Short mmCIF file of C-alpha atoms in Angstrom, two decimals:
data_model
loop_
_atom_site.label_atom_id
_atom_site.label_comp_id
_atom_site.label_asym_id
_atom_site.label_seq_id
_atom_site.Cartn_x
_atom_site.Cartn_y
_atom_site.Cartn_z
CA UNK A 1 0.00 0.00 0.00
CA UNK A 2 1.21 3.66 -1.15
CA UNK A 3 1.21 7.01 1.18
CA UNK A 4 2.25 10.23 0.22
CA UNK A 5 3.71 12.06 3.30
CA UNK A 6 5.34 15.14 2.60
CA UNK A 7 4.90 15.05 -1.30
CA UNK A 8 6.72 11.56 -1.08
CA UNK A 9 4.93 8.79 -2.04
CA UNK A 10 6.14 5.47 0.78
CA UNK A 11 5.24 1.83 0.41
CA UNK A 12 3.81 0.46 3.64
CA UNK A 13 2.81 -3.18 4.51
CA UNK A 14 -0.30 -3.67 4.50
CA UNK A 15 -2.30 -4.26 8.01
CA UNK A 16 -3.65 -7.42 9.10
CA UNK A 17 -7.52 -8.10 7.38
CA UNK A 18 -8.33 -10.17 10.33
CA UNK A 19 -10.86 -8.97 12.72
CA UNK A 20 -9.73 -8.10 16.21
CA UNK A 21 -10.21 -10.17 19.13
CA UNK A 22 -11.61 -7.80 22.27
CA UNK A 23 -11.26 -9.01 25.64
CA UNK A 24 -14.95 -6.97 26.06
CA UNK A 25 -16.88 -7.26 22.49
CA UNK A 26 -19.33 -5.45 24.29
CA UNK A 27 -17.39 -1.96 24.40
CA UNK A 28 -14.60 -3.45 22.11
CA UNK A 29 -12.45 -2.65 25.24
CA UNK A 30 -13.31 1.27 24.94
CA UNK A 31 -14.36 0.47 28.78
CA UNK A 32 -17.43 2.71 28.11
CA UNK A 33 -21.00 2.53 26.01
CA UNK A 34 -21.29 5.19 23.87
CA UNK A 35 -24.35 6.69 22.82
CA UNK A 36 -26.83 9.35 20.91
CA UNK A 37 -29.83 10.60 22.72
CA UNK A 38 -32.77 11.92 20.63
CA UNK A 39 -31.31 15.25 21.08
CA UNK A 40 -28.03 14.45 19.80
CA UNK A 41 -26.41 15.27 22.71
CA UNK A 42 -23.82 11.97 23.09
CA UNK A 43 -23.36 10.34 26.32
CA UNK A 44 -21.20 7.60 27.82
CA UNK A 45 -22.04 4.90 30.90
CA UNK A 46 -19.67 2.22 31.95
CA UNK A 47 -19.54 -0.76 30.57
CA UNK A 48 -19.98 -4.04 32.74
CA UNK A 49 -16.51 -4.81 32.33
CA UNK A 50 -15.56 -1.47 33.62
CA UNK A 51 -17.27 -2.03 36.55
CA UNK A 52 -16.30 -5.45 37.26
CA UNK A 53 -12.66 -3.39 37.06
CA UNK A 54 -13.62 -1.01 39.91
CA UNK A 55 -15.24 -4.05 41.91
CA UNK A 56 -12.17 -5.37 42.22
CA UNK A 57 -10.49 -2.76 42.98
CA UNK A 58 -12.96 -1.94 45.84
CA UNK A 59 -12.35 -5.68 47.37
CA UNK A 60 -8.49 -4.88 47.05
CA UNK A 61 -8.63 -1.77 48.82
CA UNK A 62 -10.48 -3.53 51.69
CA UNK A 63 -8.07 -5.46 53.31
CA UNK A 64 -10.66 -8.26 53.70
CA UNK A 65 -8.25 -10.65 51.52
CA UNK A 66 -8.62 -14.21 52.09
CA UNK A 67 -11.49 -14.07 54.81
CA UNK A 68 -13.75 -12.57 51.99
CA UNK A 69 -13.06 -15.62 49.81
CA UNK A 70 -15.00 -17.90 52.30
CA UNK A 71 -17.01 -15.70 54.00
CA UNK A 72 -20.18 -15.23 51.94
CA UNK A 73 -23.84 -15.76 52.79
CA UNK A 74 -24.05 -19.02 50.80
CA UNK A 75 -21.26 -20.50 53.02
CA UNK A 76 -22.82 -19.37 56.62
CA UNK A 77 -23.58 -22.29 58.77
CA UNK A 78 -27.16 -22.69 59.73
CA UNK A 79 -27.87 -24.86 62.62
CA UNK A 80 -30.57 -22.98 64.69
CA UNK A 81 -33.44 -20.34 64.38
CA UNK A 82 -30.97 -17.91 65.32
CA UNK A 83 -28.18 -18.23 62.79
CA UNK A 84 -31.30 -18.06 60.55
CA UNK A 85 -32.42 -15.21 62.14
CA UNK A 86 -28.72 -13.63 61.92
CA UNK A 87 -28.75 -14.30 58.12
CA UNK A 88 -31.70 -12.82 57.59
CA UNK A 89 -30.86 -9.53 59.43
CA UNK A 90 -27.27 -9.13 57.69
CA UNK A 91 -28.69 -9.47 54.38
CA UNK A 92 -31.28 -7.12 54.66
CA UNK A 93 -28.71 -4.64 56.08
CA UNK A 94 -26.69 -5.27 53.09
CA UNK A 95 -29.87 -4.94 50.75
CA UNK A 96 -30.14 -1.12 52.27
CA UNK A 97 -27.18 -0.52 54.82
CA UNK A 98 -29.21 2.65 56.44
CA UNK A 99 -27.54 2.89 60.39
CA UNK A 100 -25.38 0.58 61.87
CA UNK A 101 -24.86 -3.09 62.39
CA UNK A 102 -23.55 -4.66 65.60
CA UNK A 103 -23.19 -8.39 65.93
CA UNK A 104 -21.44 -9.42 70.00
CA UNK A 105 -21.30 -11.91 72.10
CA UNK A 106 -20.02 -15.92 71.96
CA UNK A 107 -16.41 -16.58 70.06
CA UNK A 108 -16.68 -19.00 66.87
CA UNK A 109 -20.15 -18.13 66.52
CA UNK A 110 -20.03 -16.48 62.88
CA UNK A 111 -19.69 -12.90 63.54
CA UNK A 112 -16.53 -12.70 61.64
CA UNK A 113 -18.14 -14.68 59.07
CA UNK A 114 -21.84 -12.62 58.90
CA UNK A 115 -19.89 -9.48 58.78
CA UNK A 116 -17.80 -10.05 56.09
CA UNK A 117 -20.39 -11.60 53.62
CA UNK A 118 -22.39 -8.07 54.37
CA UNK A 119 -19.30 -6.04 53.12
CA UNK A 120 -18.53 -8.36 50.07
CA UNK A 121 -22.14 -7.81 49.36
CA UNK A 122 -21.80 -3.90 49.71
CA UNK A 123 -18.55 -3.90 47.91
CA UNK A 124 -20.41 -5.77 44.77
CA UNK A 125 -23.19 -2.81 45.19
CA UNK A 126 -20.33 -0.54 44.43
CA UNK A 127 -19.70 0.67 47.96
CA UNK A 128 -15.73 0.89 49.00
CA UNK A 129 -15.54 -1.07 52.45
CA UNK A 130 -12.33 -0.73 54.90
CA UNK A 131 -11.51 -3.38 57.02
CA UNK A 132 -10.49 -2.57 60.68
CA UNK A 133 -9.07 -5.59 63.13
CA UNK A 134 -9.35 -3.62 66.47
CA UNK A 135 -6.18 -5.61 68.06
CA UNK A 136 -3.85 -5.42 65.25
CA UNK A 137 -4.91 -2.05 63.94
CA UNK A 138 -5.42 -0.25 66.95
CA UNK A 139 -2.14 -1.02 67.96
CA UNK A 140 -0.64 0.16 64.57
CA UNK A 141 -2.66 3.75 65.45
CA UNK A 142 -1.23 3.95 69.13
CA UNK A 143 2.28 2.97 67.75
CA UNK A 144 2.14 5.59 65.10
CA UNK A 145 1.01 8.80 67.51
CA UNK A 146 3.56 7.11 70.54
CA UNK A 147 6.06 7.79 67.23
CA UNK A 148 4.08 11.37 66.88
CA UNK A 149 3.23 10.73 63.56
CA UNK A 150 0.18 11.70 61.92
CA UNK A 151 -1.72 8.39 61.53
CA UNK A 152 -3.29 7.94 57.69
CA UNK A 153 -5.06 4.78 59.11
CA UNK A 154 -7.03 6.38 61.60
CA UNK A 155 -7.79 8.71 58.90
CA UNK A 156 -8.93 6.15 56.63
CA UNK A 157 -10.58 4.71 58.65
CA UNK A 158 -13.19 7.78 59.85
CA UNK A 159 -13.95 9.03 56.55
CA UNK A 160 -14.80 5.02 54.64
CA UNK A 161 -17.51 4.89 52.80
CA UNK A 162 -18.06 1.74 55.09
CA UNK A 163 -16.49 0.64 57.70
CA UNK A 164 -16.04 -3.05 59.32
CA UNK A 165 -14.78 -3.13 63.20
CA UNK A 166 -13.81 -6.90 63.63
CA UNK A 167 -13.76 -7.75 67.40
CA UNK A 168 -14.00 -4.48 68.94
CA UNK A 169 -11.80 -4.10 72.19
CA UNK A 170 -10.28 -7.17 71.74
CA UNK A 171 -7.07 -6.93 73.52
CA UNK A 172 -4.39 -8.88 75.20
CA UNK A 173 -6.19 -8.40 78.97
CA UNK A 174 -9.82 -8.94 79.71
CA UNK A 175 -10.56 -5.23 79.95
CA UNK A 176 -9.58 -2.36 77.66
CA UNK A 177 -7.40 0.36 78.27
CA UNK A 178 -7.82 4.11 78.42
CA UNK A 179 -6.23 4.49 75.29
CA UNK A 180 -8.42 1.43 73.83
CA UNK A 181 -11.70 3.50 74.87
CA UNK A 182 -10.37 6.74 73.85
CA UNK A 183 -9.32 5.54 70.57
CA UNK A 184 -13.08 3.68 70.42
CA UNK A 185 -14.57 6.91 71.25
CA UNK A 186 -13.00 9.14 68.70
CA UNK A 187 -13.74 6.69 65.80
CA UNK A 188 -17.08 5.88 66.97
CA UNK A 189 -17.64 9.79 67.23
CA UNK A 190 -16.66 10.49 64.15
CA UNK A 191 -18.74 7.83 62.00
CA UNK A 192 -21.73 8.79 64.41
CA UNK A 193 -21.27 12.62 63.30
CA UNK A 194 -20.92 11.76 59.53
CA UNK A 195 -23.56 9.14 59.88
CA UNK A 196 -21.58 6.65 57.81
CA UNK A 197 -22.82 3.24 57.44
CA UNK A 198 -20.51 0.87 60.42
CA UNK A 199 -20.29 -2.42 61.10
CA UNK A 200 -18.87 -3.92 64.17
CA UNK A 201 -18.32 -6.95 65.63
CA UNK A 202 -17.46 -7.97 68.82
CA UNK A 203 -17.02 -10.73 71.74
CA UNK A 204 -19.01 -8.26 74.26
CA UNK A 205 -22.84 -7.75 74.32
CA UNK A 206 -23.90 -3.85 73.62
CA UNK A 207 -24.40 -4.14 77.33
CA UNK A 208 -20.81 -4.89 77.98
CA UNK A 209 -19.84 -2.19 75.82
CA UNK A 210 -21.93 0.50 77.99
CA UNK A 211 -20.24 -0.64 81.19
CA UNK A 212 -17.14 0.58 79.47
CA UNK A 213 -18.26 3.82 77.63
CA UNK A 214 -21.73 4.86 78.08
CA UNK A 215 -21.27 7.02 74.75
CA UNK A 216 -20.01 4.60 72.48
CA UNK A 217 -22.37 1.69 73.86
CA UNK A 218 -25.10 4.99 73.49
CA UNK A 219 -24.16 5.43 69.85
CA UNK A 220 -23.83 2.21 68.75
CA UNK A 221 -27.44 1.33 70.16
CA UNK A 222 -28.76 4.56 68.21
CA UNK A 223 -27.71 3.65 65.20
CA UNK A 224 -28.38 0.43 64.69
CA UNK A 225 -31.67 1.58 65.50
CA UNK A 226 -32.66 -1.80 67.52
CA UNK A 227 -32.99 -3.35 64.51
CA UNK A 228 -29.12 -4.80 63.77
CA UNK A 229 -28.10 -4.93 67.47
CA UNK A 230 -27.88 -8.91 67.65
CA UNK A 231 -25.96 -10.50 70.27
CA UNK A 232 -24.88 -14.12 70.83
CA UNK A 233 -25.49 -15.77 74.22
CA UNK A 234 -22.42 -17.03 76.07
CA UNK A 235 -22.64 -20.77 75.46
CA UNK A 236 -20.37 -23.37 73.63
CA UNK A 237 -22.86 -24.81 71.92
CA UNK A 238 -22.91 -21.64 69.47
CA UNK A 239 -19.19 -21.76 69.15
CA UNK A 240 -19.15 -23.15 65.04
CA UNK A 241 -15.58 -23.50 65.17
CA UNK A 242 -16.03 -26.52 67.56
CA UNK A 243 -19.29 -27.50 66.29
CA UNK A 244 -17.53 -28.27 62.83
CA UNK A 245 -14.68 -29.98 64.33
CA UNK A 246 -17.07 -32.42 65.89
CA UNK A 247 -18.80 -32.98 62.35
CA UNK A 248 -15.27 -33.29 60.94
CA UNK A 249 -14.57 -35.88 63.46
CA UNK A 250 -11.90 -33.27 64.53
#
């Protein structure tokens, strides 16, 4: 094939007459759907493939990594009218996450688990979920202002779009610290005041959680609205962990 460039006339190869494989036919890997409205002004929405793109990023910015994987509502154990009952109330929270949700009480019983199936959920409605674990992370936060530096996690975590608190004032003694509650307090506060959607688990009933701070045991009850506050009963017979190990002849 012949161009003139310049007033010279070139020989080029010719191109390839096959037809172009897309990895999205759809778009044609444009990432977008263009289009013509009757008024000829011309618009552009995201294609599906776009979106699965930003889903994905979402779940990596969690910090939910493996645990999301096989943590899902399809994979919660159901053994009793109250794991049903659970289920039921997670997914309707994750249907229209209005308020809070607040999940205490016996270890191994699926909070973990319930928790993070209502974030992967959220996170496949396009919302960008951060995932806090209160003993490693709060530590991180205390270590960074000891080193009076301005913590970005903290940060991060106040402003989230949604926030998950896995076992809140979990610690290495039976009781948390001043600087456990104080940290509690000004994250609590500051989700409360924005009114961003929160979800917290936690080996304490909302009752425990008063004994320690009547405001953040005040503001968690408010804004879950009764309606998400769940709690577990102390008893071994809810713990799954060991419930499955029987099963598993374990």
């Amino acid at each position: 094939m012949q161009l003139t460039i310049l007033g010279k006339t070139i020989e080029v190869p010719d191109g390839d007459d096959r037809p172009r494989e897309y990895k999205c036919p759809k778009c044609r890997d444009k990432e977008y759907i263009f289009y013509t409205d009757e008024n000829g002004c011309e618009f552009a929405d995201p294609c599906d493939c776009l979106r699965r793109k930003w889903t994905l990023a979402r779940f990596e910015r969690s910090g939910l990594g493996e645990l999301a994987k096989r943590s899902t509502f399809k994979t919660y154990w159901i053994n009793t009218p109250l794991q049903a009952q659970i289920k039921k109330a997670a997914e309707e929270y994750a249907e229209d996450p209005r308020g809070w949700f607040f999940i205490g009480g016996q270890t191994g019983s699926g909070k973990t688990h319930i928790c993070t199936a209502i974030c992967m959920r959220l996170i496949k409605h396009g919302r960008d979920v951060r995932y806090m674990r209160w003993r490693q992370d709060s530590e991180q936060i205390r270590e960074d202002k000891f080193a009076r530096n301005d913590s970005s996690k903290l940060k991060a975590f106040r402003t989230a779009d949604v926030l998950y608190i896995d076992d809140l004032f979990k610690g290495d003694s039976e009781t948390p610290s001043k600087q456990d509650i104080k940290l509690a307090f000004d994250l609590i506060s500051s989700r409360y005041d924005s009114q961003l959607p929160t979800i917290i688990s936690s080996e304490l009933s909302i009752g425990g959680v008063v004994s320690y701070d009547e405001a953040i045991g005040g503001r968690i009850t408010e804004m879950t609205k009764l309606e998400h506050l769940i709690y577990v009963k102390q008893d071994e017979a809810a713990n799954m962990r060991l419930r499955k190990g029987v099963h598993n002849g374990n």
